[in-house]
XYZ file of C-alpha atoms in Angstrom:
339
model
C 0.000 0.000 0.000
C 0.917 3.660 -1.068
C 0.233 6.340 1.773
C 0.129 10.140 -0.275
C 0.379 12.163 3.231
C -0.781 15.868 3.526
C -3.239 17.684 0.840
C -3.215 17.921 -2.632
C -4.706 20.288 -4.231
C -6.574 20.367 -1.653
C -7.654 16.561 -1.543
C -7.487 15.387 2.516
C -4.874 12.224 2.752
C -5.670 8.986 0.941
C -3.738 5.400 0.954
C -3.963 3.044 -2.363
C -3.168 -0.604 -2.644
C -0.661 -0.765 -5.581
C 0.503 -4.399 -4.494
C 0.689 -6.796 -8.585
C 0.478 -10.391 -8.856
C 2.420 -10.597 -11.899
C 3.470 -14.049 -13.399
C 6.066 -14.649 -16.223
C 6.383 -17.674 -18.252
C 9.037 -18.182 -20.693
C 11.059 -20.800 -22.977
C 14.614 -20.569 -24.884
C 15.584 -22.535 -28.046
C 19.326 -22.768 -29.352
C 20.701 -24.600 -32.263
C 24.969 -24.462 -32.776
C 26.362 -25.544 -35.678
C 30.577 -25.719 -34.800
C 32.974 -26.969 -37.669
C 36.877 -26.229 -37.261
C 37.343 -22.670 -36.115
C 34.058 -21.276 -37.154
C 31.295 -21.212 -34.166
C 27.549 -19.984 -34.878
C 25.139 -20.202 -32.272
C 21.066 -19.151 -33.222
C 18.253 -19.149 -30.814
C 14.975 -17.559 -30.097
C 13.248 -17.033 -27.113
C 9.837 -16.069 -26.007
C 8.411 -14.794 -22.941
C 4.879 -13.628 -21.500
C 3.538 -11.514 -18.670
C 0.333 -11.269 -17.482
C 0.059 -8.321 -15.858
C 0.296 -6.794 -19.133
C -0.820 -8.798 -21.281
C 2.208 -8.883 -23.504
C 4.816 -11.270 -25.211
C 7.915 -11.241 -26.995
C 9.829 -13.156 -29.647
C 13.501 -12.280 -29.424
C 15.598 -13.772 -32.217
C 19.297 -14.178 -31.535
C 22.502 -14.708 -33.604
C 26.342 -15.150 -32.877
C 28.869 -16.441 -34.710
C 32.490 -16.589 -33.619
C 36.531 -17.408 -35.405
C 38.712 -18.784 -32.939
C 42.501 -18.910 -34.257
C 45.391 -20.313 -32.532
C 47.598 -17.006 -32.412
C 45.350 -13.923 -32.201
C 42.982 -14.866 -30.394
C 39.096 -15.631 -30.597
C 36.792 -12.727 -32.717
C 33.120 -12.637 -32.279
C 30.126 -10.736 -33.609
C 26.588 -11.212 -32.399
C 23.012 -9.539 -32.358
C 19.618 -10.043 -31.799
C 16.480 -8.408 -30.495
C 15.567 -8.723 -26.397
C 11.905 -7.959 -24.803
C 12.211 -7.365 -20.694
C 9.496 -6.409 -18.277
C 9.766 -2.400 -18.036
C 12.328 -1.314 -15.797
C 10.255 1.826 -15.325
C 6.778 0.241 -14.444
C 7.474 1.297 -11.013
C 7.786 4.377 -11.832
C 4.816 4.067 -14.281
C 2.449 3.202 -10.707
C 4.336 5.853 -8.818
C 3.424 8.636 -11.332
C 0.144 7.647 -11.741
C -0.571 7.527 -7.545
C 1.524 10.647 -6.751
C 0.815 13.203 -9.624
C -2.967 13.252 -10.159
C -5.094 11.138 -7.212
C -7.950 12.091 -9.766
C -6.432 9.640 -12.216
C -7.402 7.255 -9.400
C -11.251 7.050 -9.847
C -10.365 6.009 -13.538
C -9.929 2.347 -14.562
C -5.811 2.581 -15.789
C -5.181 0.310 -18.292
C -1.847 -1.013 -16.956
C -2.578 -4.191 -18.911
C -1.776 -2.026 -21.889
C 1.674 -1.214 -20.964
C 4.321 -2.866 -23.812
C 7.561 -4.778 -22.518
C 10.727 -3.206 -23.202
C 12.143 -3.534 -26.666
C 15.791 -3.534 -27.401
C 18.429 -4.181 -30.429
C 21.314 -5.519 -29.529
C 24.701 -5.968 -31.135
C 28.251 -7.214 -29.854
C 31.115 -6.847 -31.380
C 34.071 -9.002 -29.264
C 37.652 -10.282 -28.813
C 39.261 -12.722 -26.735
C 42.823 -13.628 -26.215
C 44.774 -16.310 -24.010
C 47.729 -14.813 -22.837
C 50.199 -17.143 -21.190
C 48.551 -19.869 -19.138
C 45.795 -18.183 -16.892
C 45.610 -14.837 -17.640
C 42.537 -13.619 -20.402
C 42.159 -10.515 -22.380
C 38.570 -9.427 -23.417
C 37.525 -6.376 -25.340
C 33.599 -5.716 -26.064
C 32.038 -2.711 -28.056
C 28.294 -2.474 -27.812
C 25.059 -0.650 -29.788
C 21.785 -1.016 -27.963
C 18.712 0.366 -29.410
C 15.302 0.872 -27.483
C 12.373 1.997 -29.324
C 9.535 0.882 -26.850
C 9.786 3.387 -23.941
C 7.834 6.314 -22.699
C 9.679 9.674 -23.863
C 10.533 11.891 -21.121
C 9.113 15.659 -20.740
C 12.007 16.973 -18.286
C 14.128 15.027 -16.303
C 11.945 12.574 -14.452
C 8.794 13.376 -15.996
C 7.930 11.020 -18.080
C 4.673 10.953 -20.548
C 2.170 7.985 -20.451
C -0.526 9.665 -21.774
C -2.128 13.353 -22.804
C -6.051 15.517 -22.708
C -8.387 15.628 -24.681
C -9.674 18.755 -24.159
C -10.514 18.599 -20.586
C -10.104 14.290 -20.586
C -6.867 12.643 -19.560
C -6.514 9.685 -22.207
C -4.056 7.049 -21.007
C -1.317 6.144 -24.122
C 0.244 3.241 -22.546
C -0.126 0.693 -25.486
C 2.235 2.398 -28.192
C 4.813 3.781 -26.510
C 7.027 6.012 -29.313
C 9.988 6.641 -27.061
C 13.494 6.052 -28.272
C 16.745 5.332 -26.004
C 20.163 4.524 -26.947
C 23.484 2.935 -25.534
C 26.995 2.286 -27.004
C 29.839 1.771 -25.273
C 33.320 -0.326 -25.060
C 34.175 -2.948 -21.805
C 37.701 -4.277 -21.788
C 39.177 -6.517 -19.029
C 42.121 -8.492 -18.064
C 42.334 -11.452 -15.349
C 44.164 -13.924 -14.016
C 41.746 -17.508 -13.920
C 43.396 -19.110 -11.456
C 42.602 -18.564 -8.239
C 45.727 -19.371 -6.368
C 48.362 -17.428 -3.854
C 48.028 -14.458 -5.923
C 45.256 -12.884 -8.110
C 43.530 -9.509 -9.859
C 41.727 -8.395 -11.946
C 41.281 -5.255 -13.878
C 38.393 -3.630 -15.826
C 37.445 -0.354 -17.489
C 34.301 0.660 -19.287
C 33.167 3.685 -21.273
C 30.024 4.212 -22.043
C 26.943 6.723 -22.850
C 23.195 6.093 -22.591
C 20.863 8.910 -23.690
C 17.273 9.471 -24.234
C 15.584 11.406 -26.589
C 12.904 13.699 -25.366
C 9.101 15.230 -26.353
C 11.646 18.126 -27.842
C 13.465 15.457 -30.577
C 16.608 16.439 -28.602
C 19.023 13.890 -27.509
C 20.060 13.972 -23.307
C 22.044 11.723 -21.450
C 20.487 9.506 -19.179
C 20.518 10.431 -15.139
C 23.004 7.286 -14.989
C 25.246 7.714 -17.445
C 28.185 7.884 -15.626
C 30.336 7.619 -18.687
C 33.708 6.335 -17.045
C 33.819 3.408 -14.584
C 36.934 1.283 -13.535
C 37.953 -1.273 -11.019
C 40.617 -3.351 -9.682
C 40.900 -6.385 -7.566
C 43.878 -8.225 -6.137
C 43.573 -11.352 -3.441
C 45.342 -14.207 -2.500
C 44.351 -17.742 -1.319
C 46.640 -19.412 0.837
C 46.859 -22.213 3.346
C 44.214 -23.787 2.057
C 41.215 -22.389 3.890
C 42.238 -19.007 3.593
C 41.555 -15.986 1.090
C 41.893 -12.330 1.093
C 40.861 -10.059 -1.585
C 40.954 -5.851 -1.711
C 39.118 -4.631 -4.660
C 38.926 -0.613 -5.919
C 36.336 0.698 -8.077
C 35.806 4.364 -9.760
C 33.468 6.035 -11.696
C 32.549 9.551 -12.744
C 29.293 11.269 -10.882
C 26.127 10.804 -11.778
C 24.797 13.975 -14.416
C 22.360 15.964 -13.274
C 20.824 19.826 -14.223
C 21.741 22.711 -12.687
C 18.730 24.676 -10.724
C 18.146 28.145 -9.769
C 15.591 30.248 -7.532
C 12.898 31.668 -9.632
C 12.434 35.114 -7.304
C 8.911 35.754 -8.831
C 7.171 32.168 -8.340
C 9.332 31.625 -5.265
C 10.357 28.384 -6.002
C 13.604 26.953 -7.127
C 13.658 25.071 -10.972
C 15.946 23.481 -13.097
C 18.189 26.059 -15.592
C 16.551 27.112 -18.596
C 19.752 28.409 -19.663
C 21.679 25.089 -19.263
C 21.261 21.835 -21.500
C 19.844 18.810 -19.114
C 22.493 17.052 -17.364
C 25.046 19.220 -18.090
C 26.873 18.947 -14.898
C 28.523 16.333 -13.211
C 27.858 15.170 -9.343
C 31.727 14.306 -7.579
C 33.286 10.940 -8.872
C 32.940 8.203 -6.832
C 35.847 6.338 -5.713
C 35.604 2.956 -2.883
C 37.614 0.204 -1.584
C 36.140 -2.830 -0.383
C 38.339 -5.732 2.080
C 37.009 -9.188 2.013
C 38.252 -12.264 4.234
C 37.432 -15.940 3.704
C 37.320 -19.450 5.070
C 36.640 -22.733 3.377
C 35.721 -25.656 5.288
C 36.055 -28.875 2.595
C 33.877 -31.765 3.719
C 32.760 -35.042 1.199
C 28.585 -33.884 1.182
C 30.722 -30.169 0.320
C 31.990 -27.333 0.906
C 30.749 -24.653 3.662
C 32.511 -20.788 3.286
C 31.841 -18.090 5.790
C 33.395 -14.425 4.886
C 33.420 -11.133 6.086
C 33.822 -7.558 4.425
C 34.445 -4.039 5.009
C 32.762 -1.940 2.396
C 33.905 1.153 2.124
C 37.121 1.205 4.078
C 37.943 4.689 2.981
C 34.823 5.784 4.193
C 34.244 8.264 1.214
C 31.030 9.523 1.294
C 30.251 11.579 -1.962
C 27.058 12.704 -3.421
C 25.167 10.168 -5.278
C 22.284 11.598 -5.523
C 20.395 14.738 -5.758
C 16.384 15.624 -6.098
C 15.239 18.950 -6.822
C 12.652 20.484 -4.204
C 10.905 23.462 -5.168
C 11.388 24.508 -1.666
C 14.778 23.631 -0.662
C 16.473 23.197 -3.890
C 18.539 20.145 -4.282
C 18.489 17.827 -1.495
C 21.413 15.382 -1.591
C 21.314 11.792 -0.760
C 25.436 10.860 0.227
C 27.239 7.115 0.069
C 26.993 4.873 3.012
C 30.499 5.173 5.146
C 31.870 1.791 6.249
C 29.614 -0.463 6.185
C 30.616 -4.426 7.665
C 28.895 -7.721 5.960
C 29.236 -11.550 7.261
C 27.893 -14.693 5.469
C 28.134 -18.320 5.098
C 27.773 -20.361 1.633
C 26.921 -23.834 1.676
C 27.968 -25.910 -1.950
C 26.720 -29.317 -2.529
């Protein structure tokens, strides 16, 4: 249940039950033909969700060379249907903006899955013994979602003259992501490994205004590193770094006449950059070996540096940006059990 405290628009309080039973029922078929270097692997999958109503048939294709000295080259593509990562969102906006919309029947049924293009473009290289070089570049193409207004206003539907008509079945949005991954690592877990990784990337959405923005979470550059060590048999220790650029967001100023503070109209959306982001996590294991398996308990200390940056920040008319900072160190035990 969804509580909406104080008055809107002079509406007392109300509380709404937005609990969804949804169920999801899917199936996968592959076929790979193989023959000397050459590797081609097709499949199509289909899935179905009943809250709205939907399926989707996602076609798939990859095809890779593997050579003895450069290395292993692949190429694949296909199209991919998910349940909308914004559908939260979707209930959100329709409880908090209007509680009118309420007394309406919304047809959430309506709502499309996600719809993506996909295509991979890789390489792969043994080096030595246990170490492995990968390099991916990536297009991803989404032409199913709900276009965005402003930042964090998105549109689901419009009026007609003084009716609000719900456009949830034909969403016309459009959102795009490209980007390169590349990491090297050592396989073997022994007395001493790492890890290293690095990934550039942009994700942007194009708006009601044709324009082109970059998405709230494109952070654009992200690296990490790892190192540990397993030793004596039941031991391991591990420290691993990670950094990435801030968040984008879009500068605000205080409108004097309305009183109220609102995002730049001289300034392009997310045109400035929140603080990067830089933590270290320490992790400490011990195995147990037994013949049923193998039992692991571990600790860790996120966070060691306890940095505590802005990640982050909501415009309030009232206050301006409020600013929601990092955890500081934060401890975490566990125990695995493998059979």
């Amino acid at each position: 249940p969804v509580v909406i405290p104080g008055s809107y628009n002079r509406i007392t309080p109300f509380s709404v039950d937005s609990s969804l039973a949804v169920k999801h029922g899917g199936g996968y078929l592959e076929y790979i033909f193989q023959r000397g270097m050459f590797k081609a692997v097709t499949g199509i999958r289909g899935d179905y969700y009943t809250v709205l109503s939907d399926y989707g048939i996602s076609p798939r294709l990859g095809m890779s060379l593997k050579t003895s000295s450069l290395g292993t080259f692949s190429l694949s593509g296909g199209l991919y249907y998910q349940f909308p990562a914004d559908f939260s969102g979707l209930i959100e906006d329709i409880i908090a903006r209007s509680p009118y919309r309420l007394s309406s029947d919304v047809p959430l049924h309506k709502a499309k899955l996600q719809r993506c293009w996909q295509a991979v473009l890789g390489y792969e290289r043994q080096l030595g013994l246990f170490h492995l070089l990968t390099l991916e570049t990536y297009l991803k193409w989404y032409d199913h979602e709900y276009p965005l207004i402003n930042p964090g206003e998105k549109r689901y539907g419009a009026y007609d003259g003084n009716r609000w008509v719900w456009n949830l079945d034909n969403p016309d949005g459009k959102k795009r992501a490209y980007g390169l991954e590349l990491s090297l690592q050592k396989k073997k877990y022994d007395n001493f490994y790492y890890s290293l990784n690095y990934s550039l990337f942009r994700v942007e959405n194009k708006y009601t205004d044709n324009k082109w923005y970059i998405d709230e979470y494109s952070v654009r550059n992200a690296a990490g590193i790892s190192v540990g060590s397993n030793f004596l048999k039941h031991h391991g220790i591990s420290i691993r770094m990670q950094f990435s650029e801030g968040r984008p967001y879009t500068p605000a100023i205080y409108d004097v006449p309305k009183n109220i503070w609102i995002l730049d109209p001289s300034k392009e959306f997310f045109s400035a950059r929140l603080d990067p982001i830089v933590s270290m996590n320490l992790r400490y294991s011990f195995k147990v070996f037994r013949k049923w398996g193998n039992i692991m308990g571990y600790l860790e200390i996120w966070n060691i540096l306890n940095n505590k940056p802005v990640v982050e920040r909501h415009l309030n008319p009232q206050q301006g940006y409020v600013d929601l900072e990092a955890n500081g160190v934060l401890p975490v035990a566990g125990i695995t059990f493998d059979f």
